[in-house]
Every structure is written in C-alpha cells, then in structure tokens.
Amino acid sequence: MDTATKAYLISVGTVELQGLTPQGPASTAGPSAGEGSVFFKSGDRIVRLTVAPSRLRLVFEGEEHLILEGDRVVARGHLVEPLLHCPDQAYITVSERCIYDCRFCAVPKLMGPTKSKEKVIEMVRRAAMTGRLKAISLTSGVEVSPEHEVERIAEIARALKTFNVPIGISVCPTERSNEILRRAGAVEVKYNLETLDPDIFQTVCPGLSFEDIKNALADAVGVFGINRVFTNVIVGLGESDRVLLQGIDELTEMGVMPVLRAVYPHPLRIADLEMRRPSAERILRLAEHLRRALDRNGLRGDLPLTMCYPCTGCDLIPHRDL
Ligand code: SF4
C-alpha cells in the first residue's frame, strides 16, 4: 500500500467484512467510540478502518486479505491483531463518560463505565503477558472534573510504572496537569484542541477553553520535551485549509505535534453537526504540509513512543508514512 492508497482508505474510513469478524472489542475512546474496527497492514503501512456499511469490502483470499472496491483490488495485506485498542500498545480509556458535550464525540452519548485502578492494572498485566507490549497509553473522558480526572489518571500511571514501558496520557488539561502527570511517570501527553479554528471550537466544544488547552500544550513542551507533546486536530468540521495550515505552523513552532484526524461522523452525532470526511487529496496535502512543518522545527514523527504517532492506524504520519 503506497501513501496515496492509505490516504484513500483513510478518506473512506469504513469497510464491510465478508466472511470475517471484527477484531477485539469496540473502541471506547473518542469520536468513534462504540464502533468495531480492523487494522490492515500492507507492506510497511497500517490502516485502521471502522467496520460499517461501506463501498469497501474486506475478504480473505488464498493467503492474504484484500480490500476491494467493486471488482478492483485497492490493497493487499493482512489483518493485525490489536493488543488493547491498537497494535503493540495497551491503549485504555479510563472514564468512558464525560461531563462535556463536544458535538462530534460519541462518549457523552454512550455514558459508559469508569474503570478502577485495579481493572486497568489487570488489563495491562494481560497485555504484557503476550510479550508484545511496547507502551501504555491512557485516555479518559471527564467523569467529575478535569482536576479529579488528572489526579485519578496520575494515580493509575504511578501503579503502572512497574511494567517498565513508556506511559503516554491524553486528558483534558488543568493548571497543574503537566507537573502532576510528569511526576506520576508519564513521558508524553496529548491535550486535544480538536479544531484549529477558534470560532468552530466555541461551537463544537462548549464549556472548554481553546486558549487554556493551547497554553497547557506550550507548557507541556517545557516539561516533557520535544517529540513528546501532541494534540488531536479533527479535519472535516468546516474549517478552511488556510486556518489548518497556519495552525499547524504555529503548533509545530511551539514544539507541539498535531495529529491530523479525519472526522468520523458517528451515527449518534450526525444530527448534531455537519461533518465531512476529507478527500484523499486533502489528507495527503495536509500531511505533506505537516511533515515540512515538523522538519522546519526539528520534530520527528518517528520518535514518539506512545499513542497515535507510533500506531499510525488512523492517520498519515510524517516520517513513517511519508
Ligand atoms: S492511531 Fe491512535 S486512535 Fe487510531 S488506532 Fe492508533 S492509537 Fe487508536
């Protein structure tokens, strides 16, 4: 699968299975929470597709898996078994619920359970027994308050240090989250801006502050270092390319690495917001811009240890995919 083919598969985002079953439990994190998915590897590249009605079909033929569109073979490869949510990582959503109501996100609609520290430790212990565990990534909705969530995640991270793998944490930031998470043993953090357009942010993330998240990201670079701080940026919420390109430049100059994520119009959210999956050309163009911006600022997409940059399932990752 070349870069353009991966961009095309990401732009579609979904696949139907023929004679196959989804791998592992449904995702519990973020915009695509509740949906089953597959990880498809072809050559050096890997892509995660949501299992849903689609123009793409996944079949097993001979010795390999094929992704088909009509009669055309789009890509040949094989399915990769996720460890916990993604290959080689235990990526765990601690609170599957949220007091906020970001318009694109399924978590507040699903209002799932909150995992105890003991439950998370047990999940990681089982993942470690496979011999494939390379990193632990923790994410969480906000059960009570951002401060409460950071303390809870920090306590869990402290307990996970015994597994001796890098720990990355993605939460809603607070004034002290960088210091608290660093002391708890995290080596990387992700605070999601979700959109680089402040006006769209106000509409889609009511109750959250664009400026506070940006300030927390800037501080995080001082605490965690370069190649260690990330922010999810959803593409397809109505933002212009001009705002995206400027925002990518600004973040990378701060030492922050954006994760450019094609919007997933979740069935529970399509009535709430207009979401348009970006085209393959747009995905490719933005990823190329991101790669140039990382290069200019001495950042590397192949150096992060946890969360989405090493996984590469959902995005075109500079220095890995292109
Ligand atoms: S890229 Fe990130 S969100 Fe996508 S599967 Fe991998 S870890 Fe999960």
Short mmCIF file of C-alpha atoms and ligand atoms in Angstrom, two decimals:
data_model
loop_
_atom_site.label_atom_id
_atom_site.label_comp_id
_atom_site.label_asym_id
_atom_site.label_seq_id
_atom_site.Cartn_x
_atom_site.Cartn_y
_atom_site.Cartn_z
CA MET A 1 0.00 0.00 0.00
CA ASP A 2 1.57 3.30 -1.01
CA THR A 3 0.91 6.63 0.72
CA ALA A 4 -1.78 7.64 -1.75
CA THR A 5 -3.65 4.35 -1.24
CA LYS A 6 -3.51 4.76 2.54
CA ALA A 7 -4.82 8.33 2.14
CA TYR A 8 -7.68 6.96 0.06
CA LEU A 9 -8.54 4.27 2.64
CA ILE A 10 -8.49 6.89 5.42
CA SER A 11 -10.76 9.12 3.36
CA VAL A 12 -13.32 6.31 3.11
CA GLY A 13 -12.72 5.27 6.74
CA THR A 14 -15.03 2.26 6.74
CA VAL A 15 -15.04 -1.29 5.42
CA GLU A 16 -17.54 -4.15 5.25
CA LEU A 17 -16.34 -7.60 6.26
CA GLN A 18 -17.13 -10.58 4.09
CA GLY A 19 -16.85 -13.87 5.98
CA LEU A 20 -14.73 -12.22 8.69
CA THR A 21 -15.43 -10.85 12.16
CA PRO A 22 -14.26 -7.54 13.72
CA GLN A 23 -11.07 -7.81 15.79
CA GLY A 24 -11.36 -7.28 19.53
CA PRO A 25 -13.98 -5.23 21.36
CA ALA A 26 -15.42 -1.99 20.02
CA SER A 27 -13.46 1.21 20.59
CA THR A 28 -14.28 3.03 23.82
CA ALA A 29 -12.41 6.25 23.02
CA GLY A 30 -13.36 9.49 21.37
CA PRO A 31 -15.39 10.25 18.30
CA SER A 32 -15.65 6.61 17.07
CA ALA A 33 -16.47 5.10 20.47
CA GLY A 34 -18.73 2.08 20.28
CA GLU A 35 -17.70 1.09 16.75
CA GLY A 36 -15.79 -2.10 15.79
CA SER A 37 -12.69 -1.83 13.62
CA VAL A 38 -9.91 -3.72 11.84
CA PHE A 39 -6.20 -2.99 11.46
CA PHE A 40 -4.99 -3.78 7.95
CA LYS A 41 -1.25 -3.97 7.26
CA SER A 42 0.19 -3.82 3.79
CA GLY A 43 3.95 -3.54 3.35
CA ASP A 44 5.20 -1.10 5.99
CA ARG A 45 1.91 0.73 6.36
CA ILE A 46 -1.06 0.06 8.59
CA VAL A 47 -4.56 1.49 8.48
CA ARG A 48 -7.48 1.23 10.86
CA LEU A 49 -10.94 1.06 9.30
CA THR A 50 -14.26 1.16 11.09
CA VAL A 51 -16.49 -1.81 10.36
CA ALA A 52 -19.64 -0.24 8.97
CA PRO A 53 -21.65 -0.09 5.74
CA SER A 54 -19.08 0.94 3.13
CA ARG A 55 -18.13 0.90 -0.52
CA LEU A 56 -15.02 -1.07 0.52
CA ARG A 57 -15.08 -4.80 1.28
CA LEU A 58 -12.52 -6.87 3.14
CA VAL A 59 -12.15 -10.51 2.10
CA PHE A 60 -9.70 -13.32 2.76
CA GLU A 61 -8.48 -14.97 -0.41
CA GLY A 62 -5.69 -17.50 -0.75
CA GLU A 63 -3.08 -16.44 1.78
CA GLU A 64 -3.97 -12.76 2.13
CA HIS A 65 -6.61 -10.20 2.92
CA LEU A 66 -7.82 -7.97 0.12
CA ILE A 67 -9.60 -4.64 0.27
CA LEU A 68 -11.94 -4.44 -2.71
CA GLU A 69 -13.98 -1.67 -4.25
CA GLY A 70 -16.34 -3.33 -6.70
CA ASP A 71 -14.03 -5.72 -8.56
CA ARG A 72 -10.95 -3.56 -8.08
CA VAL A 73 -8.31 -4.64 -5.58
CA VAL A 74 -7.43 -1.48 -3.65
CA ALA A 75 -4.84 -3.08 -1.35
CA ARG A 76 -3.40 -6.48 -0.43
CA GLY A 77 -2.12 -7.32 3.02
CA HIS A 78 -3.15 -8.97 6.26
CA LEU A 79 -5.07 -8.09 9.40
CA VAL A 80 -3.10 -7.23 12.52
CA GLU A 81 -4.46 -8.26 15.90
CA PRO A 82 -4.75 -5.23 18.20
CA LEU A 83 -3.31 -5.70 21.68
CA LEU A 84 -5.58 -3.35 23.59
CA HIS A 85 -7.24 -0.96 21.11
CA CYS A 86 -4.15 -0.76 18.87
CA PRO A 87 -1.19 -2.96 17.89
CA ASP A 88 1.65 -3.20 20.45
CA GLN A 89 0.10 -0.81 22.95
CA ALA A 90 -2.29 -1.07 25.85
CA TYR A 91 -4.36 1.99 24.97
CA ILE A 92 -7.03 2.22 27.64
CA THR A 93 -9.94 4.60 28.11
CA VAL A 94 -10.26 5.04 31.87
CA SER A 95 -13.54 7.01 32.07
CA GLU A 96 -15.86 6.13 29.21
CA ARG A 97 -18.08 9.06 30.09
CA CYS A 98 -17.80 12.82 30.04
CA ILE A 99 -19.38 15.88 31.65
CA TYR A 100 -18.63 17.88 28.46
CA ASP A 101 -20.58 17.54 25.26
CA CYS A 102 -18.24 18.02 22.30
CA ARG A 103 -20.59 17.83 19.33
CA PHE A 104 -18.58 15.30 17.30
CA CYS A 105 -17.87 12.88 20.17
CA ALA A 106 -19.88 9.75 21.00
CA VAL A 107 -18.53 9.37 24.56
CA PRO A 108 -21.05 11.72 26.27
CA LYS A 109 -23.88 9.95 24.44
CA LEU A 110 -22.74 6.47 25.44
CA MET A 111 -22.02 7.33 29.10
CA GLY A 112 -20.08 4.11 29.68
CA PRO A 113 -18.37 2.87 32.86
CA THR A 114 -15.32 4.20 34.68
CA LYS A 115 -12.51 1.69 35.16
CA SER A 116 -10.92 1.23 38.58
CA LYS A 117 -7.15 1.28 39.04
CA GLU A 118 -7.24 -2.47 39.70
CA LYS A 119 -9.13 -3.11 36.47
CA VAL A 120 -6.60 -1.08 34.42
CA ILE A 121 -3.64 -2.88 36.05
CA GLU A 122 -5.23 -6.23 35.25
CA MET A 123 -5.80 -5.23 31.60
CA VAL A 124 -2.18 -4.14 31.25
CA ARG A 125 -0.93 -7.29 33.01
CA ARG A 126 -2.76 -9.46 30.47
CA ALA A 127 -1.41 -7.37 27.58
CA ALA A 128 2.13 -7.67 28.96
CA MET A 129 1.79 -11.47 29.09
CA THR A 130 1.62 -11.54 25.26
CA GLY A 131 5.20 -10.22 25.08
CA ARG A 132 4.02 -7.55 22.61
CA LEU A 133 3.51 -4.64 25.00
CA LYS A 134 5.67 -1.69 23.93
CA ALA A 135 3.77 1.20 25.50
CA ILE A 136 0.86 2.13 27.75
CA SER A 137 -1.44 4.93 26.65
CA LEU A 138 -4.21 6.20 28.89
CA THR A 139 -7.04 8.41 27.79
CA SER A 140 -10.17 9.48 29.54
CA GLY A 141 -13.37 11.43 29.35
CA VAL A 142 -14.07 13.72 32.31
CA GLU A 143 -16.16 11.93 34.91
CA VAL A 144 -16.36 14.63 37.62
CA SER A 145 -13.95 17.48 36.76
CA PRO A 146 -10.69 17.82 34.81
CA GLU A 147 -8.75 18.15 38.10
CA HIS A 148 -10.33 14.99 39.53
CA GLU A 149 -9.59 13.09 36.30
CA VAL A 150 -5.93 14.15 36.21
CA GLU A 151 -5.45 13.00 39.82
CA ARG A 152 -7.12 9.67 39.11
CA ILE A 153 -5.08 9.03 35.95
CA ALA A 154 -1.89 10.05 37.78
CA GLU A 155 -2.61 7.51 40.49
CA ILE A 156 -3.14 4.80 37.86
CA ALA A 157 0.04 5.82 35.98
CA ARG A 158 2.08 5.54 39.19
CA ALA A 159 0.81 1.99 39.64
CA LEU A 160 1.71 1.11 36.02
CA LYS A 161 5.36 2.14 36.29
CA THR A 162 6.25 -1.43 37.27
CA PHE A 163 5.60 -2.58 33.69
CA ASN A 164 8.69 -0.62 32.57
CA VAL A 165 7.28 0.64 29.29
CA PRO A 166 6.70 4.29 28.30
CA ILE A 167 3.43 5.78 29.51
CA GLY A 168 1.54 8.43 27.50
CA ILE A 169 -1.55 10.22 28.77
CA SER A 170 -4.29 12.08 26.93
CA VAL A 171 -6.65 14.08 29.12
CA CYS A 172 -8.34 17.42 29.44
CA PRO A 173 -5.52 19.63 30.81
CA THR A 174 -5.58 21.56 34.06
CA GLU A 175 -3.30 24.23 35.51
CA ARG A 176 -1.14 21.59 37.15
CA SER A 177 -1.62 18.59 34.86
CA ASN A 178 1.86 18.77 33.31
CA GLU A 179 3.61 18.68 36.66
CA ILE A 180 1.25 16.04 38.13
CA LEU A 181 1.45 13.68 35.13
CA ARG A 182 5.21 14.07 34.76
CA ARG A 183 5.71 13.20 38.45
CA ALA A 184 3.40 10.22 38.04
CA GLY A 185 5.74 8.80 35.38
CA ALA A 186 4.18 9.89 32.07
CA VAL A 187 6.73 10.56 29.32
CA GLU A 188 4.27 12.01 26.78
CA VAL A 189 0.99 13.91 26.87
CA LYS A 190 -1.77 14.73 24.44
CA TYR A 191 -4.20 17.58 25.06
CA ASN A 192 -6.71 17.79 22.24
CA LEU A 193 -7.53 21.13 20.64
CA GLU A 194 -9.86 19.20 18.29
CA THR A 195 -10.02 22.10 15.81
CA LEU A 196 -7.59 24.86 14.92
CA ASP A 197 -10.40 27.32 14.20
CA PRO A 198 -11.22 29.14 17.49
CA ASP A 199 -14.70 30.07 16.24
CA ILE A 200 -15.56 26.46 15.38
CA PHE A 201 -14.07 25.38 18.73
CA GLN A 202 -16.57 27.57 20.61
CA THR A 203 -19.44 25.87 18.82
CA VAL A 204 -18.26 22.27 18.92
CA CYS A 205 -16.61 22.19 22.38
CA PRO A 206 -18.91 24.21 24.66
CA GLY A 207 -17.55 24.68 28.17
CA LEU A 208 -13.90 24.15 27.17
CA SER A 209 -11.28 26.85 26.57
CA PHE A 210 -9.21 26.88 23.39
CA GLU A 211 -6.66 29.22 24.98
CA ASP A 212 -6.28 27.12 28.15
CA ILE A 213 -5.58 23.98 26.09
CA LYS A 214 -3.06 25.85 23.94
CA ASN A 215 -1.30 27.26 26.99
CA ALA A 216 -1.15 23.80 28.57
CA LEU A 217 0.40 22.45 25.36
CA ALA A 218 3.03 25.19 25.35
CA ASP A 219 3.91 24.47 29.00
CA ALA A 220 3.97 20.73 28.29
CA VAL A 221 6.82 21.12 25.80
CA GLY A 222 8.91 22.68 28.59
CA VAL A 223 8.08 19.80 30.94
CA PHE A 224 8.12 16.76 28.62
CA GLY A 225 10.46 17.98 25.84
CA ILE A 226 10.16 17.93 22.05
CA ASN A 227 8.62 14.93 20.23
CA ARG A 228 6.63 14.28 23.43
CA VAL A 229 3.60 16.59 23.21
CA PHE A 230 0.62 16.08 20.88
CA THR A 231 -2.81 17.43 20.08
CA ASN A 232 -5.59 15.89 18.02
CA VAL A 233 -6.88 18.11 15.24
CA ILE A 234 -10.05 16.90 13.56
CA VAL A 235 -10.24 17.57 9.83
CA GLY A 236 -13.75 17.94 8.46
CA LEU A 237 -15.58 20.21 10.92
CA GLY A 238 -15.95 23.02 8.39
CA GLU A 239 -12.50 24.58 8.93
CA SER A 240 -10.63 26.10 5.98
CA ASP A 241 -7.26 24.82 4.78
CA ARG A 242 -5.83 28.28 5.43
CA VAL A 243 -6.66 28.04 9.16
CA LEU A 244 -5.36 24.48 9.31
CA LEU A 245 -2.05 25.27 7.63
CA GLN A 246 -1.46 28.34 9.82
CA GLY A 247 -2.39 26.39 12.93
CA ILE A 248 -0.05 23.51 12.04
CA ASP A 249 2.78 26.03 11.58
CA GLU A 250 2.05 27.69 14.91
CA LEU A 251 1.82 24.44 16.88
CA THR A 252 4.99 22.96 15.43
CA GLU A 253 6.85 26.21 16.14
CA MET A 254 5.76 25.70 19.77
CA GLY A 255 7.17 22.14 19.65
CA VAL A 256 3.69 20.56 19.63
CA MET A 257 2.93 17.76 17.17
CA PRO A 258 -0.58 17.80 15.70
CA VAL A 259 -2.33 14.51 14.95
CA LEU A 260 -4.45 15.28 11.86
CA ARG A 261 -7.53 13.11 12.24
CA ALA A 262 -10.23 12.71 9.59
CA VAL A 263 -13.59 13.38 11.21
CA TYR A 264 -15.68 10.29 11.96
CA PRO A 265 -19.38 11.12 11.56
CA HIS A 266 -20.62 8.84 14.34
CA PRO A 267 -24.24 7.66 13.88
CA LEU A 268 -25.04 9.08 17.35
CA ARG A 269 -23.80 12.51 16.26
CA ILE A 270 -24.77 13.06 12.65
CA ALA A 271 -27.84 15.06 13.65
CA ASP A 272 -25.74 17.41 15.86
CA LEU A 273 -23.15 18.73 13.45
CA GLU A 274 -22.15 18.84 9.82
CA MET A 275 -19.10 16.61 9.47
CA ARG A 276 -17.45 15.89 6.16
CA ARG A 277 -14.76 13.24 5.79
CA PRO A 278 -11.81 14.86 3.96
CA SER A 279 -10.83 13.64 0.48
CA ALA A 280 -7.67 11.60 -0.08
CA GLU A 281 -6.10 14.63 -1.78
CA ARG A 282 -6.81 16.86 1.22
CA ILE A 283 -5.46 14.27 3.67
CA LEU A 284 -2.27 13.92 1.62
CA ARG A 285 -1.83 17.67 1.15
CA LEU A 286 -2.21 18.36 4.89
CA ALA A 287 0.11 15.51 5.88
CA GLU A 288 2.78 16.79 3.49
CA HIS A 289 2.44 20.26 4.99
CA LEU A 290 2.73 18.77 8.48
CA ARG A 291 5.89 16.89 7.51
CA ARG A 292 7.51 20.09 6.21
CA ALA A 293 6.48 21.96 9.38
CA LEU A 294 7.92 19.21 11.62
CA ASP A 295 11.16 19.24 9.60
CA ARG A 296 11.50 23.02 9.90
CA ASN A 297 11.13 22.81 13.67
CA GLY A 298 13.38 19.82 14.35
CA LEU A 299 10.49 17.49 15.21
CA ARG A 300 10.30 13.82 14.14
CA GLY A 301 7.17 11.74 13.59
CA ASP A 302 9.11 8.51 14.12
CA LEU A 303 10.35 9.35 17.63
CA PRO A 304 7.19 9.44 19.79
CA LEU A 305 6.76 6.34 21.93
CA THR A 306 3.06 6.22 22.82
CA MET A 307 -0.42 6.94 21.47
CA CYS A 308 -1.12 7.72 17.80
CA TYR A 309 2.24 8.62 16.22
CA PRO A 310 3.76 5.14 16.70
CA CYS A 311 0.44 3.40 15.99
CA THR A 312 -0.22 5.15 12.63
CA GLY A 313 -3.57 3.37 12.22
CA CYS A 314 -5.83 6.37 11.73
CA ASP A 315 -3.61 8.94 10.07
CA LEU A 316 -0.80 9.61 7.60
CA ILE A 317 2.14 10.01 9.95
CA PRO A 318 5.13 12.08 8.76
CA HIS A 319 8.47 10.23 8.80
CA ARG A 320 6.57 6.93 8.96
CA ASP A 321 4.05 7.04 6.12
CA LEU A 322 5.58 9.88 4.12
S1 SF4 B 1 -3.87 5.99 15.59
FE1 SF4 B 1 -4.48 6.49 17.68
S2 SF4 B 1 -6.74 6.47 17.72
FE2 SF4 B 1 -6.03 5.43 15.84
S3 SF4 B 1 -5.99 3.29 16.41
FE3 SF4 B 1 -3.96 4.08 16.70
S4 SF4 B 1 -3.88 4.70 18.83
FE4 SF4 B 1 -6.04 4.44 18.30
#
